[in-house]
PDB file of C-alpha atoms and ligand atoms in Angstrom:
ATOM      1  CA  UNK A   1      91.845 122.122  86.806  1.00 96.00           C
ATOM      2  CA  UNK A   2      90.732 124.875  88.997  1.00 98.00           C
ATOM      3  CA  UNK A   3      91.381 124.726  92.823  1.00 98.00           C
ATOM      4  CA  UNK A   4      88.876 125.513  94.989  1.00 98.00           C
ATOM      5  CA  UNK A   5      90.671 127.937  97.429  1.00 98.00           C
ATOM      6  CA  UNK A   6      88.873 127.568 100.810  1.00 98.00           C
ATOM      7  CA  UNK A   7      91.286 130.028 102.752  1.00 97.00           C
ATOM      8  CA  UNK A   8      90.242 132.665 100.339  1.00 98.00           C
ATOM      9  CA  UNK A   9      86.471 132.122 100.209  1.00 98.00           C
ATOM     10  CA  UNK A  10      86.424 131.620 104.448  1.00 98.00           C
ATOM     11  CA  UNK A  11      88.270 134.862 104.521  1.00 98.00           C
ATOM     12  CA  UNK A  12      85.261 136.396 102.386  1.00 98.00           C
ATOM     13  CA  UNK A  13      82.490 134.763 104.704  1.00 98.00           C
ATOM     14  CA  UNK A  14      84.562 135.773 107.577  1.00 98.00           C
ATOM     15  CA  UNK A  15      84.368 139.509 106.408  1.00 98.00           C
ATOM     16  CA  UNK A  16      80.811 139.353 105.669  1.00 98.00           C
ATOM     17  CA  UNK A  17      80.040 138.300 109.343  1.00 98.00           C
ATOM     18  CA  UNK A  18      82.338 140.909 110.866  1.00 98.00           C
ATOM     19  CA  UNK A  19      80.088 143.324 108.886  1.00 98.00           C
ATOM     20  CA  UNK A  20      77.428 141.714 110.398  1.00 98.00           C
ATOM     21  CA  UNK A  21      78.341 141.883 114.061  1.00 98.00           C
ATOM     22  CA  UNK A  22      79.681 145.336 113.306  1.00 98.00           C
ATOM     23  CA  UNK A  23      76.112 146.671 112.345  1.00 98.00           C
ATOM     24  CA  UNK A  24      74.535 144.551 115.569  1.00 98.00           C
ATOM     25  CA  UNK A  25      77.287 146.282 117.805  1.00 97.00           C
ATOM     26  CA  UNK A  26      76.355 149.883 116.188  1.00 98.00           C
ATOM     27  CA  UNK A  27      72.609 149.119 116.700  1.00 98.00           C
ATOM     28  CA  UNK A  28      73.439 148.345 120.545  1.00 98.00           C
ATOM     29  CA  UNK A  29      72.592 144.675 119.783  1.00 97.00           C
ATOM     30  CA  UNK A  30      73.925 141.387 121.738  1.00 97.00           C
ATOM     31  CA  UNK A  31      77.419 140.549 120.308  1.00 98.00           C
ATOM     32  CA  UNK A  32      76.909 136.644 119.638  1.00 98.00           C
ATOM     33  CA  UNK A  33      78.949 134.639 122.304  1.00 98.00           C
ATOM     34  CA  UNK A  34      80.516 131.122 121.136  1.00 98.00           C
ATOM     35  CA  UNK A  35      81.595 128.649 124.009  1.00 98.00           C
ATOM     36  CA  UNK A  36      83.751 125.522 123.430  1.00 98.00           C
ATOM     37  CA  UNK A  37      84.364 122.869 125.867  1.00 98.00           C
ATOM     38  CA  UNK A  38      87.583 120.812 125.068  1.00 98.00           C
ATOM     39  CA  UNK A  39      88.522 117.742 127.155  1.00 98.00           C
ATOM     40  CA  UNK A  40      92.161 116.717 127.553  1.00 98.00           C
ATOM     41  CA  UNK A  41      95.166 117.426 125.520  1.00 96.00           C
ATOM     42  CA  UNK A  42      94.832 115.753 122.066  1.00 94.00           C
ATOM     43  CA  UNK A  43      96.882 117.532 119.496  1.00 89.00           C
ATOM     44  CA  UNK A  44      94.552 117.876 116.874  1.00 89.00           C
ATOM     45  CA  UNK A  45      91.229 119.066 119.365  1.00 95.00           C
ATOM     46  CA  UNK A  46      93.724 121.693 120.760  1.00 95.00           C
ATOM     47  CA  UNK A  47      94.477 122.892 117.080  1.00 92.00           C
ATOM     48  CA  UNK A  48      91.040 123.043 116.089  1.00 94.00           C
ATOM     49  CA  UNK A  49      89.514 124.993 119.038  1.00 97.00           C
ATOM     50  CA  UNK A  50      92.639 127.325 119.013  1.00 97.00           C
ATOM     51  CA  UNK A  51      91.363 128.195 115.335  1.00 95.00           C
ATOM     52  CA  UNK A  52      87.813 128.420 116.199  1.00 97.00           C
ATOM     53  CA  UNK A  53      88.382 131.153 119.344  1.00 97.00           C
ATOM     54  CA  UNK A  54      90.880 132.750 117.076  1.00 97.00           C
ATOM     55  CA  UNK A  55      87.997 133.067 114.268  1.00 97.00           C
ATOM     56  CA  UNK A  56      85.658 134.260 116.919  1.00 98.00           C
ATOM     57  CA  UNK A  57      88.039 137.444 117.685  1.00 98.00           C
ATOM     58  CA  UNK A  58      88.556 137.747 114.020  1.00 97.00           C
ATOM     59  CA  UNK A  59      84.794 138.455 113.409  1.00 98.00           C
ATOM     60  CA  UNK A  60      84.158 140.269 116.654  1.00 98.00           C
ATOM     61  CA  UNK A  61      81.993 137.272 118.342  1.00 98.00           C
ATOM     62  CA  UNK A  62      82.781 136.850 122.443  1.00 98.00           C
ATOM     63  CA  UNK A  63      84.164 133.220 122.967  1.00 98.00           C
ATOM     64  CA  UNK A  64      84.692 131.375 126.120  1.00 98.00           C
ATOM     65  CA  UNK A  65      86.922 128.140 126.267  1.00 98.00           C
ATOM     66  CA  UNK A  66      85.990 125.746 128.840  1.00 98.00           C
ATOM     67  CA  UNK A  67      88.801 123.058 129.674  1.00 98.00           C
ATOM     68  CA  UNK A  68      88.839 120.243 131.652  1.00 98.00           C
ATOM     69  CA  UNK A  69      91.431 117.299 132.308  1.00 98.00           C
ATOM     70  CA  UNK A  70      90.431 113.821 130.711  1.00 97.00           C
ATOM     71  CA  UNK A  71      89.738 112.506 134.305  1.00 98.00           C
ATOM     72  CA  UNK A  72      86.392 114.308 134.263  1.00 98.00           C
ATOM     73  CA  UNK A  73      83.529 112.560 134.976  1.00 98.00           C
ATOM     74  CA  UNK A  74      80.859 112.326 132.657  1.00 98.00           C
ATOM     75  CA  UNK A  75      78.177 113.774 135.350  1.00 98.00           C
ATOM     76  CA  UNK A  76      80.841 116.795 135.738  1.00 98.00           C
ATOM     77  CA  UNK A  77      80.626 116.967 132.054  1.00 98.00           C
ATOM     78  CA  UNK A  78      76.780 116.971 131.736  1.00 98.00           C
ATOM     79  CA  UNK A  79      76.744 119.383 134.593  1.00 98.00           C
ATOM     80  CA  UNK A  80      78.674 121.975 132.551  1.00 98.00           C
ATOM     81  CA  UNK A  81      76.310 121.312 129.620  1.00 99.00           C
ATOM     82  CA  UNK A  82      73.553 121.915 131.549  1.00 98.00           C
ATOM     83  CA  UNK A  83      75.324 125.094 133.015  1.00 98.00           C
ATOM     84  CA  UNK A  84      75.737 126.534 129.355  1.00 98.00           C
ATOM     85  CA  UNK A  85      72.179 125.474 128.273  1.00 98.00           C
ATOM     86  CA  UNK A  86      71.293 127.977 130.942  1.00 98.00           C
ATOM     87  CA  UNK A  87      73.159 130.817 130.616  1.00 98.00           C
ATOM     88  CA  UNK A  88      71.320 133.345 128.456  1.00 98.00           C
ATOM     89  CA  UNK A  89      74.840 135.046 127.403  1.00 98.00           C
ATOM     90  CA  UNK A  90      75.944 131.832 125.743  1.00 98.00           C
ATOM     91  CA  UNK A  91      74.440 131.837 122.260  1.00 98.00           C
ATOM     92  CA  UNK A  92      75.926 128.603 121.132  1.00 98.00           C
ATOM     93  CA  UNK A  93      78.347 126.250 122.466  1.00 98.00           C
ATOM     94  CA  UNK A  94      80.123 123.097 121.238  1.00 98.00           C
ATOM     95  CA  UNK A  95      82.077 120.015 122.778  1.00 98.00           C
ATOM     96  CA  UNK A  96      84.920 119.136 120.918  1.00 98.00           C
ATOM     97  CA  UNK A  97      85.300 115.567 120.133  1.00 96.00           C
ATOM     98  CA  UNK A  98      86.604 113.154 120.524  1.00 95.00           C
ATOM     99  CA  UNK A  99      85.920 112.724 124.143  1.00 98.00           C
ATOM    100  CA  UNK A 100      87.735 110.119 126.211  1.00 98.00           C
ATOM    101  CA  UNK A 101      86.645 106.633 126.413  1.00 97.00           C
ATOM    102  CA  UNK A 102      84.725 106.667 129.478  1.00 98.00           C
ATOM    103  CA  UNK A 103      82.360 109.377 128.704  1.00 98.00           C
ATOM    104  CA  UNK A 104      79.697 108.650 126.196  1.00 98.00           C
ATOM    105  CA  UNK A 105      79.691 110.878 123.742  1.00 98.00           C
ATOM    106  CA  UNK A 106      76.388 110.822 122.391  1.00 98.00           C
ATOM    107  CA  UNK A 107      74.393 111.227 125.799  1.00 98.00           C
ATOM    108  CA  UNK A 108      76.468 114.468 125.870  1.00 98.00           C
ATOM    109  CA  UNK A 109      75.622 115.618 122.324  1.00 98.00           C
ATOM    110  CA  UNK A 110      71.857 114.771 123.355  1.00 98.00           C
ATOM    111  CA  UNK A 111      72.316 116.787 126.574  1.00 99.00           C
ATOM    112  CA  UNK A 112      72.985 119.954 124.816  1.00 98.00           C
ATOM    113  CA  UNK A 113      70.145 122.582 124.047  1.00 98.00           C
ATOM    114  CA  UNK A 114      69.485 122.008 120.240  1.00 98.00           C
ATOM    115  CA  UNK A 115      68.939 125.590 120.330  1.00 98.00           C
ATOM    116  CA  UNK A 116      72.349 126.323 121.117  1.00 98.00           C
ATOM    117  CA  UNK A 117      73.791 123.001 119.172  1.00 98.00           C
ATOM    118  CA  UNK A 118      75.654 125.431 116.472  1.00 98.00           C
ATOM    119  CA  UNK A 119      77.852 121.949 115.785  1.00 98.00           C
ATOM    120  CA  UNK A 120      74.266 120.885 114.547  1.00 98.00           C
ATOM    121  CA  UNK A 121      74.821 117.148 115.989  1.00 98.00           C
ATOM    122  CA  UNK A 122      71.742 117.081 118.051  1.00 98.00           C
ATOM    123  CA  UNK A 123      69.190 114.621 116.628  1.00 98.00           C
ATOM    124  CA  UNK A 124      66.754 117.280 116.529  1.00 98.00           C
ATOM    125  CA  UNK A 125      69.124 118.952 114.136  1.00 98.00           C
ATOM    126  CA  UNK A 126      70.243 116.154 112.215  1.00 98.00           C
ATOM    127  CA  UNK A 127      66.720 114.926 111.945  1.00 98.00           C
ATOM    128  CA  UNK A 128      65.333 118.612 110.802  1.00 98.00           C
ATOM    129  CA  UNK A 129      68.275 118.857 108.327  1.00 98.00           C
ATOM    130  CA  UNK A 130      67.398 115.473 106.896  1.00 97.00           C
ATOM    131  CA  UNK A 131      63.842 116.476 106.013  1.00 97.00           C
ATOM    132  CA  UNK A 132      65.101 120.110 104.598  1.00 96.00           C
ATOM    133  CA  UNK A 133      63.924 122.482 107.921  1.00 97.00           C
ATOM    134  CA  UNK A 134      65.581 125.113 109.221  1.00 98.00           C
ATOM    135  CA  UNK A 135      68.336 124.202 111.539  1.00 98.00           C
ATOM    136  CA  UNK A 136      71.805 124.036 112.627  1.00 98.00           C
ATOM    137  CA  UNK A 137      73.787 122.065 109.956  1.00 98.00           C
ATOM    138  CA  UNK A 138      76.972 120.689 110.773  1.00 96.00           C
ATOM    139  CA  UNK A 139      79.875 122.579 110.068  1.00 97.00           C
ATOM    140  CA  UNK A 140      81.826 120.452 107.215  1.00 97.00           C
ATOM    141  CA  UNK A 141      78.984 119.702 105.148  1.00 98.00           C
ATOM    142  CA  UNK A 142      78.052 123.238 105.246  1.00 98.00           C
ATOM    143  CA  UNK A 143      81.369 124.358 104.378  1.00 98.00           C
ATOM    144  CA  UNK A 144      81.304 122.096 101.707  1.00 98.00           C
ATOM    145  CA  UNK A 145      78.231 123.062 100.248  1.00 98.00           C
ATOM    146  CA  UNK A 146      79.203 126.715 100.455  1.00 98.00           C
ATOM    147  CA  UNK A 147      82.401 126.147  98.468  1.00 98.00           C
ATOM    148  CA  UNK A 148      80.291 124.253  95.345  1.00 98.00           C
ATOM    149  CA  UNK A 149      77.741 127.151  95.597  1.00 98.00           C
ATOM    150  CA  UNK A 150      80.408 129.877  95.704  1.00 97.00           C
ATOM    151  CA  UNK A 151      82.030 128.285  92.885  1.00 98.00           C
ATOM    152  CA  UNK A 152      78.715 127.894  91.003  1.00 98.00           C
ATOM    153  CA  UNK A 153      79.733 124.271  90.481  1.00 98.00           C
ATOM    154  CA  UNK A 154      76.746 122.268  88.741  1.00 98.00           C
ATOM    155  CA  UNK A 155      75.611 119.791  91.199  1.00 98.00           C
ATOM    156  CA  UNK A 156      71.918 119.033  89.440  1.00 98.00           C
ATOM    157  CA  UNK A 157      71.424 115.582  88.159  1.00 98.00           C
ATOM    158  CA  UNK A 158      75.035 115.012  88.648  1.00 98.00           C
ATOM    159  CA  UNK A 159      76.537 111.561  89.991  1.00 98.00           C
ATOM    160  CA  UNK A 160      77.890 112.442  93.548  1.00 98.00           C
ATOM    161  CA  UNK A 161      79.853 109.601  94.945  1.00 98.00           C
ATOM    162  CA  UNK A 162      80.287 110.109  98.751  1.00 98.00           C
ATOM    163  CA  UNK A 163      83.299 108.088 100.140  1.00 98.00           C
ATOM    164  CA  UNK A 164      82.587 107.684 104.151  1.00 98.00           C
ATOM    165  CA  UNK A 165      79.790 107.208 106.108  1.00 98.00           C
ATOM    166  CA  UNK A 166      80.503 108.869 109.487  1.00 97.00           C
ATOM    167  CA  UNK A 167      77.921 110.804 111.594  1.00 95.00           C
ATOM    168  CA  UNK A 168      79.797 114.442 111.069  1.00 94.00           C
ATOM    169  CA  UNK A 169      80.428 113.971 107.377  1.00 97.00           C
ATOM    170  CA  UNK A 170      79.476 111.327 105.100  1.00 98.00           C
ATOM    171  CA  UNK A 171      75.666 110.949 106.035  1.00 98.00           C
ATOM    172  CA  UNK A 172      75.337 114.493 106.229  1.00 98.00           C
ATOM    173  CA  UNK A 173      76.448 115.757 102.922  1.00 98.00           C
ATOM    174  CA  UNK A 174      75.155 113.084 101.182  1.00 98.00           C
ATOM    175  CA  UNK A 175      71.817 114.103 102.174  1.00 98.00           C
ATOM    176  CA  UNK A 176      72.273 117.765 101.623  1.00 98.00           C
ATOM    177  CA  UNK A 177      73.820 117.034  98.207  1.00 98.00           C
ATOM    178  CA  UNK A 178      70.255 115.149  97.276  1.00 98.00           C
ATOM    179  CA  UNK A 179      67.957 117.600  98.513  1.00 98.00           C
ATOM    180  CA  UNK A 180      65.853 119.939  96.247  1.00 97.00           C
ATOM    181  CA  UNK A 181      68.214 123.146  96.622  1.00 97.00           C
ATOM    182  CA  UNK A 182      71.022 124.789  94.904  1.00 98.00           C
ATOM    183  CA  UNK A 183      73.451 123.037  95.238  1.00 98.00           C
ATOM    184  CA  UNK A 184      72.010 119.739  95.623  1.00 98.00           C
ATOM    185  CA  UNK A 185      69.721 117.656  93.314  1.00 98.00           C
ATOM    186  CA  UNK A 186      72.407 115.199  92.692  1.00 98.00           C
ATOM    187  CA  UNK A 187      72.134 111.570  92.344  1.00 98.00           C
ATOM    188  CA  UNK A 188      73.974 110.451  95.272  1.00 98.00           C
ATOM    189  CA  UNK A 189      75.816 106.928  96.070  1.00 98.00           C
ATOM    190  CA  UNK A 190      77.614 106.724  99.216  1.00 98.00           C
ATOM    191  CA  UNK A 191      80.606 103.940  99.700  1.00 98.00           C
ATOM    192  CA  UNK A 192      82.450 102.832 102.740  1.00 96.00           C
ATOM    193  CA  UNK A 193      84.294 100.044 104.029  1.00 94.00           C
ATOM    194  CA  UNK A 194      81.747  97.736 102.681  1.00 97.00           C
ATOM    195  CA  UNK A 195      81.400  98.576  99.197  1.00 97.00           C
ATOM    196  CA  UNK A 196      82.513  95.826  96.795  1.00 96.00           C
ATOM    197  CA  UNK A 197      82.648  98.112  93.481  1.00 96.00           C
ATOM    198  CA  UNK A 198      84.022 101.299  95.238  1.00 97.00           C
ATOM    199  CA  UNK A 199      86.622 101.858  92.553  1.00 98.00           C
ATOM    200  CA  UNK A 200      83.621 101.335  89.640  1.00 98.00           C
ATOM    201  CA  UNK A 201      81.252 104.019  91.401  1.00 98.00           C
ATOM    202  CA  UNK A 202      83.963 106.482  91.718  1.00 98.00           C
ATOM    203  CA  UNK A 203      85.038 106.198  87.825  1.00 98.00           C
ATOM    204  CA  UNK A 204      81.424 106.915  87.295  1.00 98.00           C
ATOM    205  CA  UNK A 205      80.817 109.889  89.710  1.00 98.00           C
ATOM    206  CA  UNK A 206      80.689 113.756  88.329  1.00 99.00           C
ATOM    207  CA  UNK A 207      81.611 114.760  91.909  1.00 99.00           C
ATOM    208  CA  UNK A 208      83.679 112.812  94.551  1.00 98.00           C
ATOM    209  CA  UNK A 209      83.585 114.003  98.352  1.00 98.00           C
ATOM    210  CA  UNK A 210      86.321 111.994  99.953  1.00 98.00           C
ATOM    211  CA  UNK A 211      85.639 111.618 103.840  1.00 98.00           C
ATOM    212  CA  UNK A 212      87.045 108.503 104.725  1.00 97.00           C
ATOM    213  CA  UNK A 213      90.075 109.545 106.815  1.00 96.00           C
ATOM    214  CA  UNK A 214      92.385 107.247 105.204  1.00 97.00           C
ATOM    215  CA  UNK A 215      95.354 109.304 103.880  1.00 97.00           C
ATOM    216  CA  UNK A 216      95.818 109.441 100.044  1.00 98.00           C
ATOM    217  CA  UNK A 217      92.774 106.468  99.555  1.00 98.00           C
ATOM    218  CA  UNK A 218      91.720 108.460  96.049  1.00 98.00           C
ATOM    219  CA  UNK A 219      94.336 107.401  93.260  1.00 98.00           C
ATOM    220  CA  UNK A 220      94.162 108.844  90.110  1.00 98.00           C
ATOM    221  CA  UNK A 221      92.699 105.913  88.194  1.00 98.00           C
ATOM    222  CA  UNK A 222      89.570 106.031  90.281  1.00 98.00           C
ATOM    223  CA  UNK A 223      88.699 109.251  89.012  1.00 98.00           C
ATOM    224  CA  UNK A 224      86.933 110.382  85.385  1.00 98.00           C
ATOM    225  CA  UNK A 225      88.030 112.901  83.491  1.00 98.00           C
ATOM    226  CA  UNK A 226      86.841 116.637  84.200  1.00 98.00           C
ATOM    227  CA  UNK A 227      85.446 115.212  87.953  1.00 98.00           C
ATOM    228  CA  UNK A 228      84.868 117.588  90.741  1.00 99.00           C
ATOM    229  CA  UNK A 229      86.989 116.195  93.829  1.00 98.00           C
ATOM    230  CA  UNK A 230      86.338 117.500  97.290  1.00 98.00           C
ATOM    231  CA  UNK A 231      88.816 116.101 100.193  1.00 98.00           C
ATOM    232  CA  UNK A 232      87.826 116.184 103.612  1.00 98.00           C
ATOM    233  CA  UNK A 233      90.671 114.248 104.982  1.00 97.00           C
ATOM    234  CA  UNK A 234      92.753 115.669 107.538  1.00 93.00           C
ATOM    235  CA  UNK A 235      94.974 113.048 108.709  1.00 93.00           C
ATOM    236  CA  UNK A 236      97.985 114.170 110.953  1.00 90.00           C
ATOM    237  CA  UNK A 237     100.988 112.024 109.223  1.00 92.00           C
ATOM    238  CA  UNK A 238     104.493 112.070 110.939  1.00 92.00           C
ATOM    239  CA  UNK A 239     106.599 114.054 108.710  1.00 92.00           C
ATOM    240  CA  UNK A 240     110.166 115.239 109.212  1.00 93.00           C
ATOM    241  CA  UNK A 241     109.956 118.363 106.995  1.00 90.00           C
ATOM    242  CA  UNK A 242     107.470 120.408 109.190  1.00 91.00           C
ATOM    243  CA  UNK A 243     108.032 122.178 112.644  1.00 89.00           C
ATOM    244  CA  UNK A 244     105.074 120.214 114.384  1.00 87.00           C
ATOM    245  CA  UNK A 245     106.419 116.866 113.105  1.00 90.00           C
ATOM    246  CA  UNK A 246     103.414 116.282 111.159  1.00 91.00           C
ATOM    247  CA  UNK A 247     101.800 116.756 107.957  1.00 92.00           C
ATOM    248  CA  UNK A 248      98.069 117.222 107.155  1.00 92.00           C
ATOM    249  CA  UNK A 249      97.224 114.843 104.755  1.00 96.00           C
ATOM    250  CA  UNK A 250      93.868 114.505 102.824  1.00 98.00           C
ATOM    251  CA  UNK A 251      91.945 111.360 101.508  1.00 98.00           C
ATOM    252  CA  UNK A 252      93.006 112.074  98.010  1.00 98.00           C
ATOM    253  CA  UNK A 253      96.224 111.475  96.139  1.00 98.00           C
ATOM    254  CA  UNK A 254      96.175 115.076  95.136  1.00 98.00           C
ATOM    255  CA  UNK A 255      99.696 114.787  92.323  1.00 98.00           C
ATOM    256  CA  UNK A 256      97.523 112.035  90.924  1.00 98.00           C
ATOM    257  CA  UNK A 257      94.029 113.012  90.634  1.00 98.00           C
ATOM    258  CA  UNK A 258      94.289 116.976  90.494  1.00 98.00           C
ATOM    259  CA  UNK A 259      95.234 116.847  86.770  1.00 98.00           C
ATOM    260  CA  UNK A 260      92.157 115.115  85.808  1.00 98.00           C
ATOM    261  CA  UNK A 261      89.823 117.299  87.803  1.00 98.00           C
ATOM    262  CA  UNK A 262      87.664 120.616  86.382  1.00 98.00           C
ATOM    263  CA  UNK A 263      87.873 121.453  90.176  1.00 98.00           C
ATOM    264  CA  UNK A 264      89.641 120.151  93.529  1.00 98.00           C
ATOM    265  CA  UNK A 265      90.076 121.321  96.731  1.00 98.00           C
ATOM    266  CA  UNK A 266      93.521 121.082  98.396  1.00 98.00           C
ATOM    267  CA  UNK A 267      94.798 120.030 101.980  1.00 98.00           C
ATOM    268  CA  UNK A 268      95.142 121.990 103.768  1.00 96.00           C
ATOM    269  CA  UNK A 269      93.485 125.369 102.659  1.00 97.00           C
ATOM    270  CA  UNK A 270      90.023 123.796 101.472  1.00 98.00           C
ATOM    271  CA  UNK A 271      87.356 122.629 103.280  1.00 98.00           C
ATOM    272  CA  UNK A 272      89.120 123.195 106.780  1.00 96.00           C
ATOM    273  CA  UNK A 273      89.093 126.543 106.645  1.00 96.00           C
ATOM    274  CA  UNK A 274      85.377 126.453 105.679  1.00 97.00           C
ATOM    275  CA  UNK A 275      84.577 124.476 108.397  1.00 96.00           C
ATOM    276  CA  UNK A 276      85.300 126.982 111.136  1.00 96.00           C
ATOM    277  CA  UNK A 277      83.496 129.748 109.142  1.00 97.00           C
ATOM    278  CA  UNK A 278      80.281 127.679 109.172  1.00 98.00           C
ATOM    279  CA  UNK A 279      80.408 127.392 113.074  1.00 98.00           C
ATOM    280  CA  UNK A 280      80.592 131.129 112.940  1.00 98.00           C
ATOM    281  CA  UNK A 281      77.493 131.299 110.624  1.00 98.00           C
ATOM    282  CA  UNK A 282      75.704 128.897 113.014  1.00 98.00           C
ATOM    283  CA  UNK A 283      76.664 131.119 116.061  1.00 98.00           C
ATOM    284  CA  UNK A 284      75.231 134.227 114.346  1.00 98.00           C
ATOM    285  CA  UNK A 285      72.088 132.492 113.243  1.00 98.00           C
ATOM    286  CA  UNK A 286      71.832 131.589 117.434  1.00 98.00           C
ATOM    287  CA  UNK A 287      72.780 135.023 118.333  1.00 97.00           C
ATOM    288  CA  UNK A 288      70.121 136.740 115.874  1.00 96.00           C
ATOM    289  CA  UNK A 289      67.653 133.484 117.200  1.00 96.00           C
ATOM    290  CA  UNK A 290      66.905 133.107 113.356  1.00 95.00           C
ATOM    291  CA  UNK A 291      66.215 129.253 113.565  1.00 97.00           C
ATOM    292  CA  UNK A 292      64.988 128.695 117.005  1.00 97.00           C
ATOM    293  CA  UNK A 293      63.486 131.478 119.043  1.00 86.00           C
TER     294      UNK A 293
HETATM  295  N1  GUN B   1      85.982 116.843 116.169  1.00 86.80           N
HETATM  296  C1  GUN B   1      86.174 116.625 114.813  1.00 86.80           C
HETATM  297  N2  GUN B   1      85.214 117.447 114.024  1.00 86.80           N
HETATM  298  C2  GUN B   1      84.654 118.241 114.924  1.00 86.80           C
HETATM  299  C3  GUN B   1      83.711 119.341 114.830  1.00 86.80           C
HETATM  300  O1  GUN B   1      83.110 119.696 113.912  1.00 86.80           O
HETATM  301  N3  GUN B   1      82.851 119.685 115.935  1.00 86.80           N
HETATM  302  C4  GUN B   1      83.440 118.977 117.373  1.00 86.80           C
HETATM  303  N4  GUN B   1      82.774 119.320 118.114  1.00 86.80           N
HETATM  304  N5  GUN B   1      84.387 118.221 117.607  1.00 86.80           N
HETATM  305  C5  GUN B   1      84.977 117.343 116.082  1.00 86.80           C
END
């Protein structure tokens, strides 16, 4: 069994990005600038956004954090989105999800200029991704593909089971895995809460991508010998053993599953760090106007 070290790969990618930023600086070019909008005080969102801002610093990007209380109206938030759309200094921005219930998330996503949508959530980016056109690919699926690529994991003709059908992970990663690319060219099955034969499907899988958000859902008895397992789960489970009072827990029962795998990602330190570097990569592409002029 080989552990897929997302932390090490993400450090490597950050170094590559930092080198590019240094070269842009040396040539007198514009430093990429990422903005993040954070509404309210959700613990997970606070942590993720803090990591994103810190990662920008590490690679030499400029970053702006825009904070609002969760009493902000949808109209006020849409006005801020509009401002960032029209700010020539901002190359890309994200609105951290989830948003408070009184705000229509989809409406906010669709208000973002797709040319600055470095999260890749806008329907234009989702649509272009699904037919293999240049676009901003959302960060977690892009991070998973980067891990498979950097570990030279063979996906061509393999049976890949994706657990979960979210817009952020399940659907896009299923799409990427079946595209005519490397990694890609897999035979993909998507399982979800209504799948009747989920265990049987998993047992047939060469690659399992678990993105359900159910802690330790995938058990050893559900995985065939030699499978590649990618764990996308990041549920904060209460714990008395940590200072923060919670433990980040994946969708895979690691102790049971790992001994059967050829490769497996840990939680934390697997997919999580890759998500952030994918966002940085998209911001670099946005700054260089490589995808959209
Ligand atoms: N909430 C959970 N994951 C993400 C993400 O990748 N981007 C944003 N904007 N919100 C999230």
